[in-house]
Amino acid sequence: MIRAVIFDMYETLVTLYACPAFMGKQIAAAAGISEQKFREIWNPSEDDRTLGKRSVEDVIEEILRVNGRYTPALYEALVTKRKVTAGEHFRYLHSEILPLFDALKARGIRIGLITNCYFEERDVIRKTALFPYFDSVCMSCEVGLKKPDPAIYERSMQELAVASEECLYVGDGGSRELETAQAIGMHPLQATWYLKEGTGQPVGRLPEFPQAETPTDVLRVIDTIN
């Protein structure tokens, strides 16, 4: 019996590819720094940003100073645009996401979130229409754990007061999240509704896992298991 559905965030509930991005390549260009020089600091900082050990403000300031490009105005412009862009992605939610959440609540099914994210994304997530639906929220930058570490899944299940076999885990499959969900006894389901060819999304279809073509398919999968 499924008593909880735990969702990934990016490329599952929201996509980063529906509007212009402001990631490493774009920030480097706006800063007037070669992408190679920018990534010498940006890429190694990813784990620390994901685990909440560093902020985007800290890393951007370091990159600007190391490359002789720091000015208060440029620093503020880059940080502000990064934060604004993080919020823009939530304007492009799949039309079935909120109805799915309403349907889950109507069935008495608890909703969890496990996401690898940075502080600037955390701040946006907390302000979205999605956030009030969650009965448990495990954001990597807050809890100091990240997927695919089973510990972040265990934390979510503890907060939801459910066993692994009572959980459906829904994600696009990045960070080997579905493999971990399956290994600890959850029911894994690949969310494919945001997948598009040629977008640069990090994960394609994973035929070894059941797939949901639309958010509504999540309900049908629950019915099949129950």
Coordinates of N, CA and C in Angstrom, one line a residue:
M1 N 0.8 -1.2 0.0 CA 0.0 0.0 0.0 C 0.9 1.3 0.0
I2 N 0.7 2.1 -1.0 CA 1.5 3.4 -1.1 C 0.8 4.4 -0.1
R3 N 1.6 4.8 0.9 CA 1.1 5.8 1.8 C 1.8 7.2 1.6
A4 N 2.9 7.2 0.8 CA 3.6 8.5 0.6 C 4.2 8.4 -0.8
V5 N 4.3 9.6 -1.5 CA 5.0 9.8 -2.7 C 6.1 10.8 -2.5
I6 N 7.3 10.4 -2.7 CA 8.4 11.3 -2.6 C 8.9 11.8 -4.0
F7 N 9.0 13.1 -4.2 CA 9.3 13.6 -5.5 C 10.7 14.2 -5.4
D8 N 11.4 14.1 -6.6 CA 12.6 14.9 -6.9 C 12.0 16.3 -7.3
M9 N 12.8 17.3 -7.4 CA 12.4 18.6 -7.8 C 12.7 18.9 -9.3
Y10 N 14.0 19.0 -9.6 CA 14.3 19.5 -11.0 C 14.3 18.4 -12.0
E11 N 13.6 18.7 -13.1 CA 13.3 17.8 -14.2 C 12.2 16.8 -13.8
T12 N 11.6 17.1 -12.7 CA 10.5 16.2 -12.2 C 9.2 17.1 -11.9
L13 N 9.4 18.0 -11.0 CA 8.3 18.9 -10.7 C 8.4 20.2 -11.5
V14 N 9.6 20.6 -11.7 CA 9.9 21.8 -12.5 C 11.1 21.5 -13.4
T15 N 11.2 22.1 -14.6 CA 12.3 21.9 -15.5 C 13.1 23.2 -15.6
L16 N 14.4 23.0 -15.7 CA 15.4 24.1 -15.9 C 15.5 24.5 -17.4
Y17 N 14.8 23.8 -18.3 CA 15.0 24.0 -19.7 C 13.8 24.6 -20.5
A18 N 12.9 25.2 -19.7 CA 11.7 25.8 -20.4 C 11.9 27.3 -20.6
C19 N 13.0 27.9 -20.0 CA 13.3 29.3 -20.2 C 14.8 29.5 -20.1
P20 N 15.3 30.7 -20.5 CA 16.7 30.8 -20.6 C 17.4 30.6 -19.3
A21 N 18.5 29.9 -19.3 CA 19.3 29.5 -18.1 C 20.3 30.6 -17.7
F22 N 20.7 30.6 -16.5 CA 21.8 31.4 -16.0 C 22.7 30.6 -15.2
M23 N 23.3 29.6 -15.8 CA 24.2 28.7 -15.2 C 25.7 29.1 -15.5
G24 N 26.6 28.2 -15.3 CA 28.0 28.5 -15.4 C 28.4 29.2 -16.7
K25 N 28.0 28.7 -17.8 CA 28.3 29.3 -19.1 C 27.8 30.7 -19.2
Q26 N 26.6 30.9 -18.8 CA 26.0 32.2 -19.0 C 26.5 33.2 -17.9
I27 N 26.8 32.8 -16.7 CA 27.4 33.7 -15.7 C 28.8 34.1 -16.2
A28 N 29.6 33.1 -16.7 CA 30.9 33.5 -17.1 C 30.9 34.6 -18.2
A29 N 29.9 34.4 -19.2 CA 29.8 35.4 -20.3 C 29.4 36.7 -19.7
A30 N 28.5 36.8 -18.8 CA 28.0 38.0 -18.2 C 29.1 38.7 -17.4
A31 N 30.0 37.9 -16.8 CA 31.1 38.4 -16.0 C 32.3 38.8 -16.8
G32 N 32.3 38.5 -18.1 CA 33.4 38.8 -19.0 C 34.7 38.0 -18.7
I33 N 34.4 36.7 -18.3 CA 35.5 35.8 -17.9 C 35.4 34.6 -18.9
S34 N 36.5 34.0 -19.3 CA 36.4 32.8 -20.2 C 35.7 31.7 -19.4
E35 N 34.9 30.9 -20.1 CA 34.2 29.8 -19.4 C 35.2 28.9 -18.7
Q36 N 36.4 28.7 -19.3 CA 37.4 27.8 -18.7 C 37.9 28.3 -17.4
K37 N 38.2 29.6 -17.4 CA 38.6 30.2 -16.1 C 37.5 30.2 -15.1
F38 N 36.3 30.5 -15.5 CA 35.2 30.5 -14.6 C 35.0 29.2 -13.9
R39 N 35.0 28.1 -14.8 CA 34.8 26.8 -14.3 C 35.9 26.2 -13.4
E40 N 37.0 26.8 -13.4 CA 38.1 26.3 -12.5 C 37.7 26.5 -11.1
I41 N 36.9 27.4 -10.8 CA 36.4 27.6 -9.4 C 34.9 27.1 -9.3
W42 N 34.1 27.4 -10.2 CA 32.7 27.1 -10.2 C 32.4 25.6 -10.1
N43 N 33.0 24.8 -10.9 CA 32.8 23.4 -10.9 C 33.2 22.7 -9.6
P44 N 34.4 22.9 -9.1 CA 34.8 22.3 -7.9 C 34.0 22.7 -6.7
S45 N 33.2 23.9 -6.8 CA 32.4 24.3 -5.7 C 31.1 23.7 -5.6
E46 N 30.7 22.9 -6.6 CA 29.4 22.3 -6.7 C 29.0 21.5 -5.5
D47 N 29.8 20.6 -5.1 CA 29.5 19.8 -3.9 C 29.2 20.7 -2.7
D48 N 30.1 21.6 -2.5 CA 30.0 22.5 -1.3 C 28.7 23.3 -1.4
R49 N 28.3 23.8 -2.6 CA 27.1 24.5 -2.7 C 25.9 23.6 -2.5
T50 N 26.0 22.4 -3.0 CA 24.9 21.4 -2.9 C 24.7 21.0 -1.4
L51 N 25.7 20.9 -0.7 CA 25.7 20.5 0.7 C 25.5 21.7 1.7
G52 N 25.4 22.9 1.2 CA 25.2 24.1 2.0 C 26.4 24.6 2.7
K53 N 27.6 24.2 2.2 CA 28.8 24.7 2.8 C 29.3 26.0 2.2
R54 N 28.8 26.3 1.0 CA 29.1 27.6 0.4 C 27.9 28.2 -0.3
S55 N 27.8 29.4 -0.5 CA 26.7 30.1 -1.2 C 27.1 30.6 -2.6
V56 N 26.1 30.8 -3.4 CA 26.4 31.3 -4.7 C 27.1 32.7 -4.6
E57 N 26.7 33.5 -3.6 CA 27.3 34.8 -3.4 C 28.8 34.7 -3.2
D58 N 29.2 33.7 -2.3 CA 30.6 33.5 -1.9 C 31.4 33.1 -3.2
V59 N 30.9 32.1 -3.9 CA 31.6 31.6 -5.1 C 31.8 32.6 -6.2
I60 N 30.7 33.3 -6.5 CA 30.8 34.4 -7.5 C 31.8 35.5 -7.1
E61 N 31.8 35.9 -5.9 CA 32.7 36.9 -5.4 C 34.2 36.4 -5.6
E62 N 34.4 35.1 -5.2 CA 35.8 34.6 -5.3 C 36.2 34.5 -6.8
I63 N 35.3 34.1 -7.7 CA 35.7 34.0 -9.1 C 36.0 35.4 -9.7
L64 N 35.2 36.4 -9.3 CA 35.4 37.7 -9.8 C 36.7 38.3 -9.3
R65 N 37.0 38.1 -8.0 CA 38.3 38.6 -7.5 C 39.5 37.9 -8.0
V66 N 39.4 36.6 -8.1 CA 40.6 35.8 -8.7 C 40.9 36.3 -10.1
N67 N 39.9 36.6 -10.9 CA 40.0 37.0 -12.3 C 40.1 38.5 -12.5
G68 N 40.2 39.3 -11.4 CA 40.4 40.7 -11.5 C 39.2 41.4 -12.1
R69 N 38.0 40.9 -11.9 CA 36.8 41.4 -12.5 C 35.8 42.0 -11.4
Y70 N 36.2 41.9 -10.1 CA 35.3 42.3 -9.1 C 35.0 43.8 -9.0
T71 N 33.7 44.1 -9.1 CA 33.2 45.4 -8.7 C 31.9 45.2 -8.0
P72 N 31.5 46.0 -7.0 CA 30.3 45.8 -6.3 C 29.1 45.7 -7.3
A73 N 29.1 46.5 -8.3 CA 28.0 46.5 -9.3 C 27.9 45.2 -10.0
L74 N 29.0 44.7 -10.6 CA 29.0 43.5 -11.3 C 28.6 42.3 -10.4
Y75 N 29.2 42.3 -9.3 CA 28.9 41.2 -8.3 C 27.4 41.2 -8.0
E76 N 26.8 42.3 -7.7 CA 25.4 42.4 -7.4 C 24.5 42.0 -8.6
A77 N 24.9 42.4 -9.8 CA 24.1 42.1 -11.0 C 24.1 40.6 -11.2
L78 N 25.2 39.9 -11.1 CA 25.3 38.5 -11.3 C 24.5 37.7 -10.3
V79 N 24.7 38.1 -9.0 CA 24.0 37.3 -8.0 C 22.5 37.5 -8.1
T80 N 22.0 38.8 -8.4 CA 20.6 39.0 -8.5 C 20.0 38.3 -9.7
K81 N 20.7 38.3 -10.8 CA 20.2 37.5 -12.0 C 20.1 36.0 -11.7
R82 N 21.1 35.5 -11.0 CA 21.1 34.1 -10.7 C 19.8 33.7 -9.9
K83 N 19.5 34.6 -8.9 CA 18.4 34.3 -8.0 C 17.0 34.5 -8.8
V84 N 17.0 35.6 -9.6 CA 15.7 35.8 -10.4 C 15.5 34.7 -11.3
T85 N 16.5 34.2 -12.0 CA 16.4 33.1 -12.9 C 15.9 31.8 -12.2
A86 N 16.4 31.6 -11.0 CA 16.0 30.4 -10.2 C 14.5 30.4 -10.0
G87 N 13.9 31.6 -9.9 CA 12.5 31.7 -9.7 C 11.7 31.6 -11.0
E88 N 12.3 32.0 -12.1 CA 11.6 32.0 -13.4 C 11.1 30.6 -13.8
H89 N 11.9 29.6 -13.4 CA 11.6 28.3 -13.9 C 10.3 27.8 -13.3
F90 N 9.9 28.3 -12.2 CA 8.6 27.8 -11.6 C 7.4 28.4 -12.3
R91 N 7.6 29.3 -13.3 CA 6.5 29.8 -14.0 C 6.0 28.8 -15.1
Y92 N 6.8 27.7 -15.3 CA 6.6 26.8 -16.4 C 6.2 25.4 -15.9
L93 N 5.6 25.3 -14.8 CA 5.1 24.0 -14.2 C 4.2 23.3 -15.2
H94 N 4.4 22.0 -15.3 CA 3.5 21.2 -16.1 C 2.1 21.4 -15.5
S95 N 1.1 21.5 -16.4 CA -0.3 21.9 -15.9 C -0.9 20.8 -15.0
E96 N -0.4 19.6 -15.0 CA -1.0 18.5 -14.2 C -0.3 18.4 -12.8
I97 N 0.7 19.2 -12.5 CA 1.4 19.0 -11.2 C 0.6 19.3 -10.0
L98 N 0.0 20.5 -10.0 CA -0.8 20.9 -8.9 C -2.1 20.0 -8.7
P99 N -2.8 19.7 -9.9 CA -3.9 18.8 -9.7 C -3.5 17.4 -9.2
L100 N -2.3 16.9 -9.6 CA -1.8 15.7 -9.0 C -1.6 15.8 -7.5
F101 N -1.0 16.9 -7.0 CA -0.8 17.1 -5.6 C -2.2 17.1 -4.9
D102 N -3.2 17.8 -5.5 CA -4.5 17.9 -4.9 C -5.1 16.5 -4.8
A103 N -4.9 15.7 -5.8 CA -5.5 14.3 -5.8 C -4.8 13.4 -4.8
L104 N -3.5 13.6 -4.6 CA -2.8 12.8 -3.6 C -3.3 13.2 -2.2
K105 N -3.4 14.5 -2.0 CA -3.9 14.9 -0.7 C -5.3 14.4 -0.4
A106 N -6.2 14.4 -1.5 CA -7.5 13.9 -1.3 C -7.6 12.4 -0.9
R107 N -6.5 11.7 -1.4 CA -6.4 10.2 -1.0 C -5.8 10.0 0.3
G108 N -5.3 11.1 1.0 CA -4.6 10.9 2.2 C -3.2 10.4 2.1
I109 N -2.6 10.6 0.9 CA -1.2 10.2 0.6 C -0.3 11.4 0.9
R110 N 0.7 11.1 1.7 CA 1.7 12.1 2.1 C 2.6 12.4 1.0
I111 N 3.1 13.6 0.9 CA 4.0 14.1 -0.1 C 5.3 14.6 0.4
G112 N 6.4 14.0 -0.1 CA 7.7 14.4 0.3 C 8.5 15.0 -0.8
L113 N 9.6 15.7 -0.5 CA 10.5 16.3 -1.4 C 11.9 15.9 -1.0
I114 N 12.7 15.3 -2.0 CA 14.1 15.2 -1.8 C 14.8 15.8 -3.0
T115 N 15.6 16.8 -2.8 CA 16.2 17.5 -3.9 C 17.6 17.9 -3.6
N116 N 18.5 17.7 -4.5 CA 19.8 18.3 -4.5 C 19.7 19.8 -5.0
C117 N 20.0 20.7 -4.1 CA 19.8 22.1 -4.6 C 20.7 23.0 -3.8
Y118 N 20.8 24.3 -4.3 CA 21.6 25.3 -3.6 C 20.8 26.2 -2.8
F119 N 21.4 27.1 -2.1 CA 20.6 28.0 -1.2 C 19.7 28.9 -2.0
E120 N 20.2 29.4 -3.2 CA 19.3 30.3 -4.0 C 18.1 29.6 -4.5
E121 N 18.2 28.3 -4.8 CA 17.1 27.5 -5.2 C 16.2 27.2 -4.0
R122 N 16.8 26.9 -2.9 CA 16.0 26.6 -1.7 C 15.1 27.8 -1.3
D123 N 15.6 29.0 -1.4 CA 14.8 30.2 -1.1 C 13.6 30.3 -2.0
V124 N 13.8 30.0 -3.3 CA 12.7 30.1 -4.3 C 11.7 29.0 -4.0
I125 N 12.2 27.7 -3.8 CA 11.3 26.6 -3.6 C 10.3 26.9 -2.4
R126 N 10.8 27.5 -1.4 CA 10.0 27.8 -0.2 C 8.9 28.8 -0.5
K127 N 9.0 29.6 -1.6 CA 8.0 30.6 -1.9 C 7.0 30.1 -3.0
T128 N 7.2 28.9 -3.5 CA 6.4 28.5 -4.6 C 5.0 27.9 -4.1
A129 N 4.1 27.8 -5.1 CA 2.8 27.2 -4.8 C 2.9 25.7 -4.4
L130 N 4.0 25.1 -4.7 CA 4.3 23.7 -4.4 C 4.5 23.4 -2.9
F131 N 5.2 24.4 -2.3 CA 5.8 24.1 -1.0 C 4.8 23.8 0.1
P132 N 3.6 24.4 0.1 CA 2.7 24.0 1.2 C 2.2 22.6 1.1
Y133 N 2.3 21.9 0.0 CA 1.8 20.6 -0.1 C 2.7 19.6 0.6
F134 N 4.0 19.9 0.8 CA 4.9 18.9 1.2 C 4.8 18.6 2.7
D135 N 4.7 17.3 3.0 CA 4.7 16.9 4.4 C 6.1 16.7 5.0
S136 N 7.1 16.6 4.1 CA 8.5 16.5 4.5 C 9.3 17.1 3.3
V137 N 10.3 17.9 3.7 CA 11.2 18.5 2.8 C 12.6 18.3 3.2
C138 N 13.3 17.6 2.3 CA 14.8 17.3 2.5 C 15.5 18.0 1.3
M139 N 16.0 19.2 1.6 CA 16.8 19.9 0.6 C 18.3 19.8 1.0
S140 N 19.1 19.3 0.0 CA 20.5 19.0 0.4 C 21.2 20.1 1.1
C141 N 21.0 21.3 0.6 CA 21.8 22.4 1.2 C 21.4 22.7 2.7
E142 N 20.2 22.2 3.1 CA 19.7 22.4 4.4 C 20.1 21.2 5.3
V143 N 20.0 20.0 4.8 CA 20.3 18.8 5.6 C 21.7 18.3 5.6
G144 N 22.5 18.9 4.7 CA 23.9 18.4 4.6 C 24.1 17.0 4.0
L145 N 23.1 16.6 3.3 CA 23.1 15.2 2.6 C 22.6 15.4 1.2
K146 N 23.1 14.6 0.3 CA 22.6 14.7 -1.1 C 22.4 13.3 -1.7
K147 N 21.5 13.3 -2.7 CA 21.3 12.0 -3.4 C 22.6 11.7 -4.2
P148 N 23.0 10.5 -4.3 CA 22.2 9.2 -4.0 C 22.5 8.7 -2.6
D149 N 23.0 9.4 -1.7 CA 23.2 8.9 -0.3 C 21.9 8.4 0.3
P150 N 21.8 7.1 0.7 CA 20.5 6.6 1.2 C 20.1 7.3 2.5
A151 N 21.0 8.0 3.2 CA 20.7 8.7 4.4 C 19.6 9.8 4.2
I152 N 19.6 10.5 3.0 CA 18.6 11.5 2.8 C 17.2 10.9 2.6
Y153 N 17.2 9.7 2.0 CA 15.9 9.0 1.8 C 15.4 8.5 3.2
E154 N 16.3 8.0 4.0 CA 15.9 7.5 5.3 C 15.3 8.7 6.1
R155 N 15.9 9.9 6.0 CA 15.5 11.0 6.7 C 14.0 11.4 6.3
S156 N 13.8 11.4 5.0 CA 12.5 11.7 4.5 C 11.5 10.7 4.9
M157 N 11.8 9.4 4.9 CA 10.8 8.4 5.3 C 10.5 8.5 6.8
Q158 N 11.5 8.9 7.6 CA 11.3 9.1 9.0 C 10.3 10.2 9.3
E159 N 10.5 11.3 8.5 CA 9.7 12.5 8.7 C 8.2 12.2 8.2
L160 N 8.1 11.3 7.2 CA 6.8 11.0 6.7 C 6.1 9.8 7.5
A161 N 6.9 9.2 8.4 CA 6.5 8.1 9.2 C 6.0 6.9 8.3
V162 N 6.8 6.5 7.3 CA 6.4 5.4 6.5 C 7.6 4.5 6.3
A163 N 7.4 3.3 5.9 CA 8.4 2.4 5.5 C 8.7 2.5 4.0
S164 N 9.9 2.0 3.6 CA 10.3 2.1 2.2 C 9.3 1.5 1.3
E165 N 8.8 0.3 1.6 CA 7.8 -0.3 0.7 C 6.5 0.4 0.6
E166 N 6.3 1.4 1.4 CA 5.1 2.2 1.4 C 5.3 3.5 0.6
C167 N 6.5 3.7 0.0 CA 6.8 4.9 -0.7 C 7.0 4.7 -2.2
L168 N 6.4 5.6 -3.0 CA 6.7 5.7 -4.4 C 7.6 6.8 -4.6
Y169 N 8.8 6.6 -5.2 CA 9.8 7.6 -5.4 C 9.7 8.0 -6.9
V170 N 9.5 9.3 -7.2 CA 9.3 9.8 -8.5 C 10.4 10.8 -8.9
G171 N 11.2 10.5 -9.9 CA 12.3 11.4 -10.3 C 12.7 11.2 -11.7
D172 N 13.4 12.2 -12.3 CA 13.9 12.0 -13.7 C 15.0 11.0 -13.8
G173 N 15.7 10.7 -12.7 CA 16.7 9.7 -12.7 C 18.1 10.2 -12.5
G174 N 18.3 11.6 -12.4 CA 19.6 12.1 -12.1 C 20.1 11.7 -10.8
S175 N 21.5 11.8 -10.7 CA 22.2 11.5 -9.4 C 21.9 10.1 -8.9
R176 N 21.6 9.2 -9.8 CA 21.3 7.8 -9.5 C 20.2 7.6 -8.4
E177 N 19.3 8.6 -8.5 CA 18.2 8.6 -7.4 C 17.3 7.4 -7.5
L178 N 17.0 6.9 -8.7 CA 16.1 5.8 -8.8 C 16.7 4.5 -8.4
E179 N 18.0 4.4 -8.7 CA 18.8 3.2 -8.3 C 18.8 3.1 -6.7
T180 N 19.0 4.2 -6.1 CA 19.0 4.2 -4.6 C 17.6 3.9 -4.0
A181 N 16.6 4.5 -4.6 CA 15.2 4.3 -4.2 C 14.9 2.8 -4.3
Q182 N 15.3 2.2 -5.4 CA 15.0 0.8 -5.5 C 15.8 -0.1 -4.6
A183 N 17.0 0.3 -4.3 CA 17.9 -0.5 -3.5 C 17.4 -0.5 -2.0
I184 N 16.8 0.5 -1.6 CA 16.3 0.6 -0.2 C 14.9 0.1 0.0
G185 N 14.3 -0.3 -1.1 CA 13.0 -0.9 -1.0 C 11.8 -0.1 -1.5
M186 N 12.1 1.1 -2.0 CA 11.0 2.0 -2.5 C 10.5 1.5 -3.9
H187 N 9.4 2.0 -4.3 CA 8.9 1.8 -5.7 C 9.4 2.9 -6.5
P188 N 10.4 2.7 -7.4 CA 10.9 3.8 -8.3 C 10.1 4.1 -9.5
L189 N 9.9 5.3 -9.9 CA 9.2 5.7 -11.1 C 9.9 6.8 -11.8
Q190 N 10.2 6.6 -13.0 CA 10.9 7.7 -13.8 C 9.9 8.7 -14.3
A191 N 10.1 10.0 -14.0 CA 9.2 11.1 -14.5 C 9.8 11.5 -15.9
T192 N 9.1 11.3 -17.0 CA 9.6 11.6 -18.3 C 8.9 12.8 -19.0
W193 N 7.9 13.4 -18.3 CA 7.1 14.4 -18.9 C 7.8 15.7 -19.3
Y194 N 9.0 15.9 -18.8 CA 9.8 17.1 -19.2 C 10.9 16.7 -20.2
L195 N 11.1 15.5 -20.4 CA 12.2 15.1 -21.3 C 12.0 15.6 -22.7
K196 N 13.0 16.2 -23.3 CA 12.9 16.6 -24.7 C 14.3 16.4 -25.3
E197 N 14.3 16.0 -26.6 CA 15.6 15.8 -27.3 C 16.3 17.2 -27.5
G198 N 17.6 17.2 -27.4 CA 18.4 18.3 -27.7 C 18.4 19.4 -26.7
T199 N 17.9 19.2 -25.5 CA 17.9 20.3 -24.5 C 19.1 20.3 -23.6
G200 N 19.9 19.3 -23.6 CA 21.1 19.2 -22.7 C 20.7 18.6 -21.4
Q201 N 19.5 18.1 -21.2 CA 19.1 17.5 -20.0 C 20.1 16.3 -19.7
P202 N 20.4 16.2 -18.4 CA 21.5 15.2 -18.1 C 21.1 13.7 -18.2
V203 N 19.7 13.4 -18.2 CA 19.3 12.1 -18.1 C 18.2 11.8 -19.2
G204 N 18.4 10.7 -19.9 CA 17.4 10.3 -20.9 C 16.5 9.3 -20.3
R205 N 15.8 8.5 -21.1 CA 14.9 7.5 -20.6 C 15.7 6.3 -20.1
L206 N 15.2 5.8 -19.0 CA 15.9 4.7 -18.3 C 15.0 3.5 -18.4
P207 N 15.1 2.6 -19.4 CA 14.1 1.6 -19.6 C 14.1 0.5 -18.5
E208 N 15.1 0.5 -17.6 CA 15.0 -0.5 -16.6 C 14.1 -0.1 -15.4
F209 N 13.5 1.1 -15.5 CA 12.5 1.6 -14.5 C 11.2 1.9 -15.2
P210 N 10.1 1.7 -14.4 CA 8.8 2.1 -14.9 C 8.8 3.6 -15.2
Q211 N 8.0 4.0 -16.2 CA 8.0 5.5 -16.6 C 6.6 6.1 -16.5
A212 N 6.6 7.3 -16.2 CA 5.3 8.1 -16.2 C 5.5 9.2 -17.2
E213 N 4.6 9.1 -18.2 CA 4.6 10.1 -19.3 C 4.0 11.4 -19.0
T214 N 3.1 11.4 -18.0 CA 2.4 12.6 -17.5 C 2.3 12.5 -16.0
P215 N 2.2 13.6 -15.3 CA 2.0 13.6 -13.9 C 0.8 12.7 -13.5
T216 N -0.3 12.7 -14.3 CA -1.5 11.9 -13.9 C -1.1 10.4 -13.9
D217 N -0.1 10.0 -14.6 CA 0.3 8.6 -14.6 C 0.7 8.1 -13.2
V218 N 1.1 9.1 -12.4 CA 1.5 8.7 -11.0 C 0.4 8.1 -10.3
L219 N -0.8 8.6 -10.5 CA -2.0 8.1 -9.8 C -2.3 6.7 -10.3
R220 N -2.1 6.5 -11.6 CA -2.4 5.1 -12.2 C -1.4 4.1 -11.7
V221 N -0.2 4.5 -11.5 CA 0.8 3.6 -10.9 C 0.5 3.3 -9.5
I222 N 0.1 4.2 -8.7 CA -0.4 4.0 -7.3 C -1.5 3.0 -7.3
D223 N -2.5 3.2 -8.2 CA -3.6 2.2 -8.3 C -3.1 0.8 -8.6
T224 N -2.1 0.7 -9.4 CA -1.6 -0.6 -9.8 C -0.9 -1.3 -8.6
I225 N -0.2 -0.5 -7.9 CA 0.5 -1.1 -6.7 C -0.4 -1.4 -5.6
N226 N -1.4 -0.5 -5.4 CA -2.3 -0.8 -4.3 C -3.4 -1.8 -4.6

